[in-house]
Amino acid sequence: MHRLTDETEQLARQVLELVLARERQDPWPLGGAATPEELAERVGQTITPGGLGGPEALRRWVEGLGPATVAADHPRYLAFIPHAPTVASEIFDLLISASGIYAGSWLEAAGAVFAENQALRWLADLAGFPPEAGGAFVPGGTLGNLSALHAARHAALTRRGGERPARWQLAASAEAHSSIAQAARVLDVDLIDVPVDANHRLTGANVRAALEASQVDRLFAVVASAGATNLGVIDDLPGLASVCRERNLWLHVDGAYGLAGLAAPSKRAAFAGVEQANSFIVDPHKWLFAPYDCCALVFRDPAQARAAHSQSAAYLDAINERNEWNPADYAVQLSRRARGLPFWFSLAVHGTDAYAEAIETTLAVTQQAADEIRARPYLDILVEPELTVLVFRRHGWTGADYDAWSARLIGSGTAFVVPTRFQGEPAARIVILNPRTTLADVKTVLDSMA
Ligand SMILES: Cc1ncc(COP(=O)(O)O)c(C=O)c1O
């Protein structure tokens, strides 16, 4: 089963040719959904005692299952948070998958971990973190946030000499990503919902007011969003950093989507204050052009993360006694693929200037798209775009109209857009982070709302 035979070599060539065909066809069709019944009809039972054989299993994927997936890297995929991996990152991901690398420890993956750490270092430098900062790549923002907050609580517990309050508390705004509430549930801590200001931002002043009204000694961390998912807003990072410093609280910055903007010189100032955080995350599978799934988790003081996350077991002594940089020590994970390497390879191939340019391109297209929305009498922009999220309203539309519009565009393979809610009311939302998305793509979507 494991040896390369004529058949498996042939299969490898077929797979590579499919990959290249997808890269050549620009854009690849948007794809779509299917019901379980439709899929069963298309491919039948695929797991059999004797196996289907490579060509037949591949055929069922290519003809039956693959088309029932949406191309999140399509230039008119503008919903949720789009995806735009470079060819270099995708091709290198294939190589990593075929390289048998266990990237949990330095002992087993020194070269891979070294490269991942250079990529993390670039991000830490952009954020103004100190030289000793570091962390690991984890599957996504959800796990990155959870891992950061577990380290934060562990640090608070250590500071308190092991004495636990009846309930721990975590502060964030309602604009924080749903993974923060999820982390609070997993950690079994109470989430304080701090009100935002008129610009939808969590501010230091509002956290200070909330602290004065509550029991300060239970709070262990404040979560700031640097590019909140729904509206793209950056919280008051300097104000939050200052209140966290005063109260000895851990500041975690969730920049899963937005912190990539640090790479764009025109946006860097908007993130001032991030350099004072205790930890941050940013997902290369979002606005840093890497394949799923990849989140960079960076700690100002990695020793605090290690104290919280390191696993010990007799069979792991051989690793732990070496005192090397083991990515497994910095998050809720042990076995891991070298998921930061496709991002590293793409950065190494293209250079950081190309990253800056690509991100600036998406910022510029977003501003042009905002002007286009303002110029259309049937649309109202609801939030001035700080990054690349556009939230706007079509006069006279109800929730059902937005749903029908979304279904129409997806159904015709034109664009992938879904509505959102703004202040409780339905609205349109598009996110531009694919450098191949043009103003013409956005106009196609806006025309469909006329
Ligand atoms: C700000 C923010 N945080 C966290 C997440 C969760 O990231 P993931 O989907 O990679 O788990 C997202 C996802 O969109 C996000 O936008």
Short mmCIF file of C-alpha atoms and ligand atoms in Angstrom, two decimals:
data_model
loop_
_atom_site.label_atom_id
_atom_site.label_comp_id
_atom_site.label_asym_id
_atom_site.label_seq_id
_atom_site.Cartn_x
_atom_site.Cartn_y
_atom_site.Cartn_z
CA MET A 1 0.00 0.00 0.00
CA HIS A 2 2.87 2.43 0.75
CA ARG A 3 5.30 1.69 -2.05
CA LEU A 4 5.40 3.71 -5.21
CA THR A 5 4.18 1.39 -7.96
CA ASP A 6 3.46 2.13 -11.58
CA GLU A 7 -0.15 2.69 -10.57
CA THR A 8 0.57 5.07 -7.69
CA GLU A 9 3.11 6.96 -9.77
CA GLN A 10 0.51 7.35 -12.50
CA LEU A 11 -1.97 8.52 -9.86
CA ALA A 12 0.54 11.08 -8.56
CA ARG A 13 0.95 12.48 -12.08
CA GLN A 14 -2.82 12.65 -12.54
CA VAL A 15 -3.21 14.53 -9.25
CA LEU A 16 -0.44 16.96 -10.16
CA GLU A 17 -2.00 17.54 -13.55
CA LEU A 18 -5.33 18.31 -11.84
CA VAL A 19 -3.61 20.80 -9.57
CA LEU A 20 -1.95 22.49 -12.53
CA ALA A 21 -5.20 22.50 -14.50
CA ARG A 22 -6.87 24.30 -11.63
CA GLU A 23 -4.07 26.84 -11.47
CA ARG A 24 -4.27 27.40 -15.25
CA GLN A 25 -8.01 27.95 -15.30
CA ASP A 26 -8.48 31.43 -13.88
CA PRO A 27 -10.88 31.66 -12.27
CA TRP A 28 -11.79 28.12 -11.39
CA PRO A 29 -15.61 27.76 -11.22
CA LEU A 30 -17.13 28.95 -7.98
CA GLY A 31 -18.61 25.52 -7.27
CA GLY A 32 -21.62 24.91 -5.10
CA ALA A 33 -23.47 22.82 -2.60
CA ALA A 34 -25.32 19.50 -2.84
CA THR A 35 -27.53 17.43 -0.59
CA PRO A 36 -26.35 14.12 0.88
CA GLU A 37 -28.86 12.38 -1.38
CA GLU A 38 -27.47 14.05 -4.49
CA LEU A 39 -23.93 13.13 -3.49
CA ALA A 40 -24.92 9.53 -2.76
CA GLU A 41 -26.51 9.43 -6.18
CA ARG A 42 -23.35 10.77 -7.80
CA VAL A 43 -20.71 8.65 -6.12
CA GLY A 44 -22.45 5.82 -4.27
CA GLN A 45 -20.52 3.88 -1.66
CA THR A 46 -16.84 4.78 -1.86
CA ILE A 47 -15.46 2.77 1.04
CA THR A 48 -15.33 -0.87 0.06
CA PRO A 49 -13.42 -3.93 1.28
CA GLY A 50 -11.41 -4.21 -1.92
CA GLY A 51 -10.90 -0.50 -2.62
CA LEU A 52 -11.96 1.34 -5.76
CA GLY A 53 -8.45 1.74 -7.11
CA GLY A 54 -6.79 5.10 -7.70
CA PRO A 55 -8.31 6.11 -11.04
CA GLU A 56 -11.86 5.32 -9.96
CA ALA A 57 -11.56 6.96 -6.50
CA LEU A 58 -10.08 10.03 -8.18
CA ARG A 59 -12.83 10.08 -10.80
CA ARG A 60 -15.51 10.08 -8.11
CA TRP A 61 -13.80 13.01 -6.43
CA VAL A 62 -13.28 15.00 -9.62
CA GLU A 63 -16.70 14.38 -11.13
CA GLY A 64 -18.91 13.95 -8.10
CA LEU A 65 -17.55 15.41 -4.89
CA GLY A 66 -15.10 18.17 -5.80
CA PRO A 67 -17.76 20.17 -7.70
CA ALA A 68 -19.82 20.17 -4.50
CA THR A 69 -17.28 22.44 -2.80
CA VAL A 70 -17.06 26.21 -3.03
CA ALA A 71 -13.85 27.83 -4.28
CA ALA A 72 -13.16 30.25 -1.43
CA ASP A 73 -10.27 31.59 -3.51
CA HIS A 74 -12.54 32.68 -6.35
CA PRO A 75 -12.20 36.46 -6.92
CA ARG A 76 -15.95 36.84 -6.47
CA TYR A 77 -16.05 34.81 -3.27
CA LEU A 78 -16.76 37.84 -1.06
CA ALA A 79 -18.57 36.21 1.87
CA PHE A 80 -17.41 35.42 5.41
CA ILE A 81 -13.61 35.76 5.18
CA PRO A 82 -12.28 34.85 1.72
CA HIS A 83 -9.12 32.92 0.92
CA ALA A 84 -6.36 33.64 -1.59
CA PRO A 85 -3.37 31.29 -1.34
CA THR A 86 -0.45 31.84 -3.69
CA VAL A 87 0.46 29.06 -6.10
CA ALA A 88 3.81 28.77 -4.31
CA SER A 89 2.10 28.14 -0.98
CA GLU A 90 -0.27 25.55 -2.45
CA ILE A 91 2.41 23.61 -4.28
CA PHE A 92 4.67 23.59 -1.26
CA ASP A 93 1.77 22.31 0.83
CA LEU A 94 1.65 19.26 -1.46
CA LEU A 95 5.34 18.65 -0.81
CA ILE A 96 4.94 18.98 2.95
CA SER A 97 2.02 16.53 2.90
CA ALA A 98 4.28 14.03 1.19
CA SER A 99 7.30 14.57 3.44
CA GLY A 100 6.40 12.63 6.59
CA ILE A 101 7.26 15.50 8.93
CA TYR A 102 6.11 15.43 12.54
CA ALA A 103 6.38 19.11 13.42
CA GLY A 104 5.55 19.01 17.12
CA SER A 105 9.17 18.92 18.20
CA TRP A 106 12.53 20.40 17.23
CA LEU A 107 14.10 16.95 17.59
CA GLU A 108 12.00 15.62 14.74
CA ALA A 109 11.59 18.70 12.55
CA ALA A 110 14.40 21.19 13.21
CA GLY A 111 14.47 22.49 9.64
CA ALA A 112 10.71 22.88 9.46
CA VAL A 113 10.44 24.55 12.86
CA PHE A 114 13.33 26.89 12.03
CA ALA A 115 11.54 28.02 8.86
CA GLU A 116 8.19 28.37 10.63
CA ASN A 117 9.88 30.44 13.30
CA GLN A 118 11.35 32.80 10.71
CA ALA A 119 7.84 33.38 9.39
CA LEU A 120 6.56 33.94 12.94
CA ARG A 121 9.46 36.32 13.52
CA TRP A 122 8.40 38.43 10.54
CA LEU A 123 4.94 38.74 12.06
CA ALA A 124 6.31 39.43 15.54
CA ASP A 125 8.54 42.19 14.10
CA LEU A 126 5.61 43.76 12.26
CA ALA A 127 3.73 43.80 15.55
CA GLY A 128 6.72 45.31 17.38
CA PHE A 129 7.10 42.32 19.71
CA PRO A 130 10.45 41.82 21.51
CA PRO A 131 13.18 39.47 20.21
CA GLU A 132 12.27 36.69 22.64
CA ALA A 133 8.64 36.56 21.39
CA GLY A 134 7.49 33.39 19.68
CA GLY A 135 4.78 30.81 19.40
CA ALA A 136 3.48 28.30 16.93
CA PHE A 137 1.22 27.78 13.98
CA VAL A 138 -2.11 26.20 14.89
CA PRO A 139 -5.05 25.18 12.69
CA GLY A 140 -7.12 28.34 12.97
CA GLY A 141 -8.06 31.46 14.84
CA THR A 142 -10.43 29.53 17.07
CA LEU A 143 -7.66 27.31 18.40
CA GLY A 144 -5.24 30.24 18.48
CA ASN A 145 -7.57 32.30 20.63
CA LEU A 146 -8.27 29.37 22.96
CA SER A 147 -4.57 28.60 23.32
CA ALA A 148 -3.69 32.24 24.05
CA LEU A 149 -6.45 32.54 26.64
CA HIS A 150 -5.50 29.31 28.36
CA ALA A 151 -1.95 30.69 28.70
CA ALA A 152 -3.38 33.98 29.99
CA ARG A 153 -5.38 32.27 32.71
CA HIS A 154 -2.47 30.06 33.66
CA ALA A 155 -0.29 33.16 34.03
CA ALA A 156 -2.93 34.80 36.26
CA LEU A 157 -3.18 31.66 38.37
CA THR A 158 0.61 31.57 38.77
CA ARG A 159 0.66 35.23 39.75
CA ARG A 160 -1.96 34.53 42.40
CA GLY A 161 0.17 31.74 43.84
CA GLY A 162 -2.28 29.10 42.66
CA GLU A 163 -5.33 30.61 44.35
CA ARG A 164 -8.40 30.39 42.09
CA PRO A 165 -11.36 32.78 42.27
CA ALA A 166 -14.83 31.24 42.39
CA ARG A 167 -15.22 32.18 38.70
CA TRP A 168 -12.66 33.58 36.30
CA GLN A 169 -13.70 36.39 33.99
CA LEU A 170 -12.67 37.40 30.51
CA ALA A 171 -13.59 40.75 28.92
CA ALA A 172 -14.42 41.36 25.26
CA SER A 173 -17.05 43.22 23.24
CA ALA A 174 -20.00 41.74 21.42
CA GLU A 175 -18.10 42.48 18.18
CA ALA A 176 -15.38 39.95 19.17
CA HIS A 177 -15.36 36.81 17.06
CA SER A 178 -17.65 33.97 18.20
CA SER A 179 -14.52 31.91 18.97
CA ILE A 180 -13.95 34.10 22.04
CA ALA A 181 -17.30 33.05 23.53
CA GLN A 182 -16.40 29.51 22.52
CA ALA A 183 -13.05 29.78 24.33
CA ALA A 184 -14.86 31.08 27.41
CA ARG A 185 -17.12 28.02 27.33
CA VAL A 186 -14.21 25.61 26.91
CA LEU A 187 -12.25 27.29 29.70
CA ASP A 188 -15.45 27.53 31.78
CA VAL A 189 -14.99 31.23 32.52
CA ASP A 190 -17.50 34.09 32.47
CA LEU A 191 -17.40 36.41 29.50
CA ILE A 192 -18.00 40.08 30.32
CA ASP A 193 -19.58 41.84 27.38
CA VAL A 194 -18.10 45.35 27.45
CA PRO A 195 -20.10 47.90 25.42
CA VAL A 196 -18.45 49.37 22.31
CA ASP A 197 -18.21 53.08 21.44
CA ALA A 198 -20.08 54.85 18.63
CA ASN A 199 -17.52 53.48 16.15
CA HIS A 200 -18.15 49.87 17.26
CA ARG A 201 -14.78 49.71 19.01
CA LEU A 202 -13.91 48.25 22.38
CA THR A 203 -12.13 51.07 24.23
CA GLY A 204 -9.88 51.31 27.24
CA ALA A 205 -12.36 53.73 28.83
CA ASN A 206 -15.24 51.27 28.51
CA VAL A 207 -13.18 48.40 29.93
CA ARG A 208 -12.12 50.64 32.82
CA ALA A 209 -15.78 51.50 33.51
CA ALA A 210 -16.77 47.84 33.37
CA LEU A 211 -13.95 46.96 35.78
CA GLU A 212 -15.08 49.57 38.22
CA ALA A 213 -18.54 48.01 38.21
CA SER A 214 -17.31 44.43 38.62
CA GLN A 215 -14.95 42.31 40.70
CA VAL A 216 -11.57 43.08 39.27
CA ASP A 217 -9.69 40.22 40.83
CA ARG A 218 -11.58 37.66 38.79
CA LEU A 219 -10.62 39.10 35.43
CA PHE A 220 -7.59 37.54 33.76
CA ALA A 221 -7.64 38.90 30.20
CA VAL A 222 -9.07 41.42 27.80
CA VAL A 223 -9.54 40.43 24.15
CA ALA A 224 -9.16 43.17 21.56
CA SER A 225 -10.10 42.68 17.91
CA ALA A 226 -7.75 44.03 15.30
CA GLY A 227 -10.21 43.73 12.46
CA ALA A 228 -13.46 42.45 14.01
CA THR A 229 -14.99 39.96 11.62
CA ASN A 230 -18.41 41.45 10.95
CA LEU A 231 -17.47 45.12 10.50
CA GLY A 232 -13.69 45.04 10.13
CA VAL A 233 -13.18 47.51 12.98
CA ILE A 234 -9.94 47.80 14.96
CA ASP A 235 -10.43 48.25 18.71
CA ASP A 236 -8.74 50.98 20.75
CA LEU A 237 -5.48 49.06 21.17
CA PRO A 238 -3.51 51.83 22.99
CA GLY A 239 -6.37 52.44 25.46
CA LEU A 240 -6.83 48.73 26.09
CA ALA A 241 -3.08 48.24 26.52
CA SER A 242 -2.97 50.99 29.09
CA VAL A 243 -5.86 49.65 31.18
CA CYS A 244 -4.37 46.13 31.02
CA ARG A 245 -1.02 47.46 32.19
CA GLU A 246 -2.62 49.34 35.09
CA ARG A 247 -4.61 46.30 36.22
CA ASN A 248 -2.04 43.65 35.43
CA LEU A 249 -4.30 41.99 32.87
CA TRP A 250 -3.30 39.95 29.84
CA LEU A 251 -4.12 41.69 26.56
CA HIS A 252 -4.80 39.28 23.72
CA VAL A 253 -5.25 40.75 20.25
CA ASP A 254 -7.40 38.71 17.90
CA GLY A 255 -6.12 39.76 14.51
CA ALA A 256 -7.07 36.53 12.76
CA TYR A 257 -8.30 38.50 9.78
CA GLY A 258 -7.09 42.06 10.24
CA LEU A 259 -3.56 41.96 11.62
CA ALA A 260 -2.28 41.03 8.17
CA GLY A 261 -2.85 44.72 7.52
CA LEU A 262 0.34 45.35 9.52
CA ALA A 263 2.22 44.34 6.38
CA ALA A 264 0.69 47.28 4.47
CA PRO A 265 2.67 50.47 5.22
CA SER A 266 -0.45 52.61 4.69
CA LYS A 267 -2.30 50.75 7.48
CA ARG A 268 0.40 50.10 10.04
CA ALA A 269 -0.42 53.12 12.21
CA ALA A 270 -3.99 51.86 12.69
CA PHE A 271 -2.60 48.97 14.76
CA ALA A 272 -0.54 51.11 17.15
CA GLY A 273 -0.75 49.56 20.59
CA VAL A 274 -0.52 45.96 19.40
CA GLU A 275 3.16 46.02 20.41
CA GLN A 276 2.01 46.15 24.04
CA ALA A 277 -0.14 43.00 23.87
CA ASN A 278 0.77 39.77 25.62
CA SER A 279 -0.28 37.67 22.65
CA PHE A 280 -1.81 37.99 19.21
CA ILE A 281 -3.05 35.77 16.44
CA VAL A 282 -3.21 36.25 12.69
CA ASP A 283 -4.38 33.65 10.18
CA PRO A 284 -2.21 33.29 7.09
CA HIS A 285 -5.12 31.37 5.53
CA LYS A 286 -7.05 34.63 5.53
CA TRP A 287 -5.22 37.74 4.30
CA LEU A 288 -1.68 36.34 4.10
CA PHE A 289 -2.23 34.16 1.07
CA ALA A 290 -1.61 30.68 2.50
CA PRO A 291 -3.75 27.55 2.26
CA TYR A 292 -6.03 26.31 5.02
CA ASP A 293 -5.50 25.75 7.78
CA CYS A 294 -3.03 28.06 9.39
CA CYS A 295 -3.07 30.50 12.29
CA ALA A 296 0.04 32.17 13.69
CA LEU A 297 -0.09 32.44 17.48
CA VAL A 298 2.58 34.67 19.01
CA PHE A 299 3.36 35.30 22.68
CA ARG A 300 5.36 38.21 24.05
CA ASP A 301 6.78 35.86 26.70
CA PRO A 302 6.75 32.31 25.31
CA ALA A 303 7.79 30.89 28.70
CA GLN A 304 4.31 31.74 30.00
CA ALA A 305 2.76 29.79 27.14
CA ARG A 306 5.10 26.85 27.70
CA ALA A 307 4.18 26.72 31.37
CA ALA A 308 0.51 26.41 30.39
CA HIS A 309 0.73 24.13 27.38
CA SER A 310 3.71 21.82 27.67
CA GLN A 311 2.65 18.18 28.02
CA SER A 312 4.70 15.83 30.09
CA ALA A 313 4.75 12.06 29.85
CA ALA A 314 7.37 9.38 30.25
CA TYR A 315 7.52 8.80 26.52
CA LEU A 316 8.00 12.55 25.89
CA ASP A 317 10.97 12.96 28.27
CA ALA A 318 13.36 12.44 25.37
CA ILE A 319 11.96 15.61 23.82
CA ASN A 320 11.30 17.69 26.93
CA GLU A 321 14.74 17.15 28.44
CA ARG A 322 16.43 18.71 25.41
CA ASN A 323 15.17 22.20 26.09
CA GLU A 324 14.62 22.99 22.43
CA TRP A 325 11.87 24.98 20.68
CA ASN A 326 8.97 22.55 20.41
CA PRO A 327 5.87 24.01 18.72
CA ALA A 328 3.71 21.56 20.67
CA ASP A 329 4.58 23.54 23.83
CA TYR A 330 2.77 26.71 22.76
CA ALA A 331 -0.81 25.66 22.07
CA VAL A 332 -3.46 23.03 22.62
CA GLN A 333 -1.76 20.51 20.36
CA LEU A 334 0.85 17.77 20.27
CA SER A 335 1.07 16.05 16.88
CA ARG A 336 0.99 18.65 14.17
CA ARG A 337 1.72 19.06 10.51
CA ALA A 338 4.20 21.81 9.66
CA ARG A 339 1.25 24.01 8.78
CA GLY A 340 3.27 27.23 8.80
CA LEU A 341 5.53 26.03 5.99
CA PRO A 342 3.34 26.84 2.98
CA PHE A 343 3.13 30.39 4.32
CA TRP A 344 6.87 30.47 4.98
CA PHE A 345 7.64 29.18 1.48
CA SER A 346 5.42 31.75 -0.17
CA LEU A 347 7.03 34.54 1.88
CA ALA A 348 10.48 33.22 1.03
CA VAL A 349 9.64 32.98 -2.69
CA HIS A 350 7.89 36.32 -3.13
CA GLY A 351 9.47 38.44 -0.42
CA THR A 352 7.73 40.69 2.06
CA ASP A 353 7.43 43.61 -0.42
CA ALA A 354 5.12 41.51 -2.58
CA TYR A 355 2.99 40.86 0.50
CA ALA A 356 2.81 44.57 1.25
CA GLU A 357 1.83 45.28 -2.35
CA ALA A 358 -0.86 42.58 -2.47
CA ILE A 359 -2.45 43.80 0.76
CA GLU A 360 -2.31 47.43 -0.40
CA THR A 361 -4.08 46.33 -3.58
CA THR A 362 -6.99 44.87 -1.63
CA LEU A 363 -7.19 48.00 0.56
CA ALA A 364 -7.29 50.20 -2.54
CA VAL A 365 -9.99 48.09 -4.24
CA THR A 366 -12.03 48.28 -1.03
CA GLN A 367 -11.86 52.10 -1.05
CA GLN A 368 -12.89 52.17 -4.71
CA ALA A 369 -15.74 49.77 -3.93
CA ALA A 370 -16.85 52.01 -1.04
CA ASP A 371 -16.96 54.99 -3.45
CA GLU A 372 -18.97 52.87 -5.86
CA ILE A 373 -21.48 52.00 -3.11
CA ARG A 374 -21.77 55.68 -2.11
CA ALA A 375 -22.38 56.63 -5.74
CA ARG A 376 -25.34 54.29 -6.11
CA PRO A 377 -28.59 55.89 -4.96
CA TYR A 378 -30.14 52.55 -3.98
CA LEU A 379 -27.33 51.69 -1.53
CA ASP A 380 -26.13 53.11 1.81
CA ILE A 381 -22.77 52.32 3.29
CA LEU A 382 -23.20 51.59 7.03
CA VAL A 383 -19.61 51.57 8.31
CA GLU A 384 -16.65 53.40 6.80
CA PRO A 385 -14.26 50.57 5.88
CA GLU A 386 -11.20 50.61 8.11
CA LEU A 387 -9.78 47.48 6.49
CA THR A 388 -11.48 45.52 3.71
CA VAL A 389 -14.98 44.78 5.04
CA LEU A 390 -17.90 46.62 3.41
CA VAL A 391 -21.28 46.61 5.13
CA PHE A 392 -24.09 48.33 3.32
CA ARG A 393 -27.83 48.36 2.86
CA ARG A 394 -30.13 48.17 -0.16
CA HIS A 395 -33.04 50.57 0.28
CA GLY A 396 -36.29 48.80 0.92
CA TRP A 397 -34.92 45.28 1.20
CA THR A 398 -36.08 42.87 3.87
CA GLY A 399 -34.11 39.89 5.16
CA ALA A 400 -35.87 37.72 2.57
CA ASP A 401 -34.63 40.01 -0.23
CA TYR A 402 -31.02 39.69 0.91
CA ASP A 403 -31.41 35.91 1.17
CA ALA A 404 -32.90 35.71 -2.32
CA TRP A 405 -30.09 37.92 -3.71
CA SER A 406 -27.44 35.71 -2.11
CA ALA A 407 -29.12 32.52 -3.41
CA ARG A 408 -29.40 34.02 -6.89
CA LEU A 409 -25.72 34.93 -7.10
CA ILE A 410 -24.53 31.61 -5.68
CA GLY A 411 -27.00 29.62 -7.78
CA SER A 412 -25.83 31.24 -11.02
CA GLY A 413 -22.17 30.80 -10.09
CA THR A 414 -21.72 34.59 -10.29
CA ALA A 415 -20.51 35.36 -6.78
CA PHE A 416 -20.54 34.00 -3.26
CA VAL A 417 -22.06 36.59 -0.92
CA VAL A 418 -24.15 36.19 2.21
CA PRO A 419 -26.01 38.83 4.19
CA THR A 420 -25.21 39.86 7.74
CA ARG A 421 -26.92 41.91 10.45
CA PHE A 422 -26.00 45.46 11.39
CA GLN A 423 -27.55 46.76 14.62
CA GLY A 424 -30.07 43.95 14.44
CA GLU A 425 -31.18 44.67 10.86
CA PRO A 426 -30.24 42.70 7.74
CA ALA A 427 -27.49 44.16 5.57
CA ALA A 428 -25.13 43.19 2.78
CA ARG A 429 -21.51 42.46 3.64
CA ILE A 430 -18.60 41.83 1.32
CA VAL A 431 -14.95 41.26 2.21
CA ILE A 432 -12.14 41.91 -0.25
CA LEU A 433 -8.88 40.17 0.54
CA ASN A 434 -8.12 38.42 -2.70
CA PRO A 435 -5.72 40.56 -4.77
CA ARG A 436 -7.41 39.12 -7.87
CA THR A 437 -10.74 40.66 -6.87
CA THR A 438 -11.24 43.74 -9.04
CA LEU A 439 -13.58 46.69 -8.87
CA ALA A 440 -15.38 45.12 -11.85
CA ASP A 441 -16.10 42.03 -9.69
CA VAL A 442 -17.60 44.24 -7.00
CA LYS A 443 -19.63 46.19 -9.57
CA THR A 444 -21.12 42.91 -10.82
CA VAL A 445 -22.35 42.23 -7.29
CA LEU A 446 -23.65 45.78 -6.78
CA ASP A 447 -25.40 45.75 -10.17
CA SER A 448 -27.24 42.62 -9.05
CA MET A 449 -28.85 44.68 -6.26
CA ALA A 450 -30.21 47.43 -8.51
C1 LIG B 1 -11.36 37.95 14.05
C2 LIG B 1 -11.47 36.46 13.92
N1 LIG B 1 -11.08 35.70 14.95
C3 LIG B 1 -11.15 34.35 14.90
C4 LIG B 1 -11.64 33.72 13.79
C5 LIG B 1 -11.70 32.23 13.77
O1 LIG B 1 -10.73 31.77 12.91
P1 LIG B 1 -10.76 30.28 12.32
O2 LIG B 1 -11.96 30.26 11.41
O3 LIG B 1 -9.48 30.20 11.58
O4 LIG B 1 -10.88 29.34 13.45
C6 LIG B 1 -12.08 34.47 12.70
C7 LIG B 1 -12.63 33.81 11.51
O5 LIG B 1 -13.16 34.41 10.63
C8 LIG B 1 -11.98 35.88 12.76
O6 LIG B 1 -12.37 36.65 11.75
#
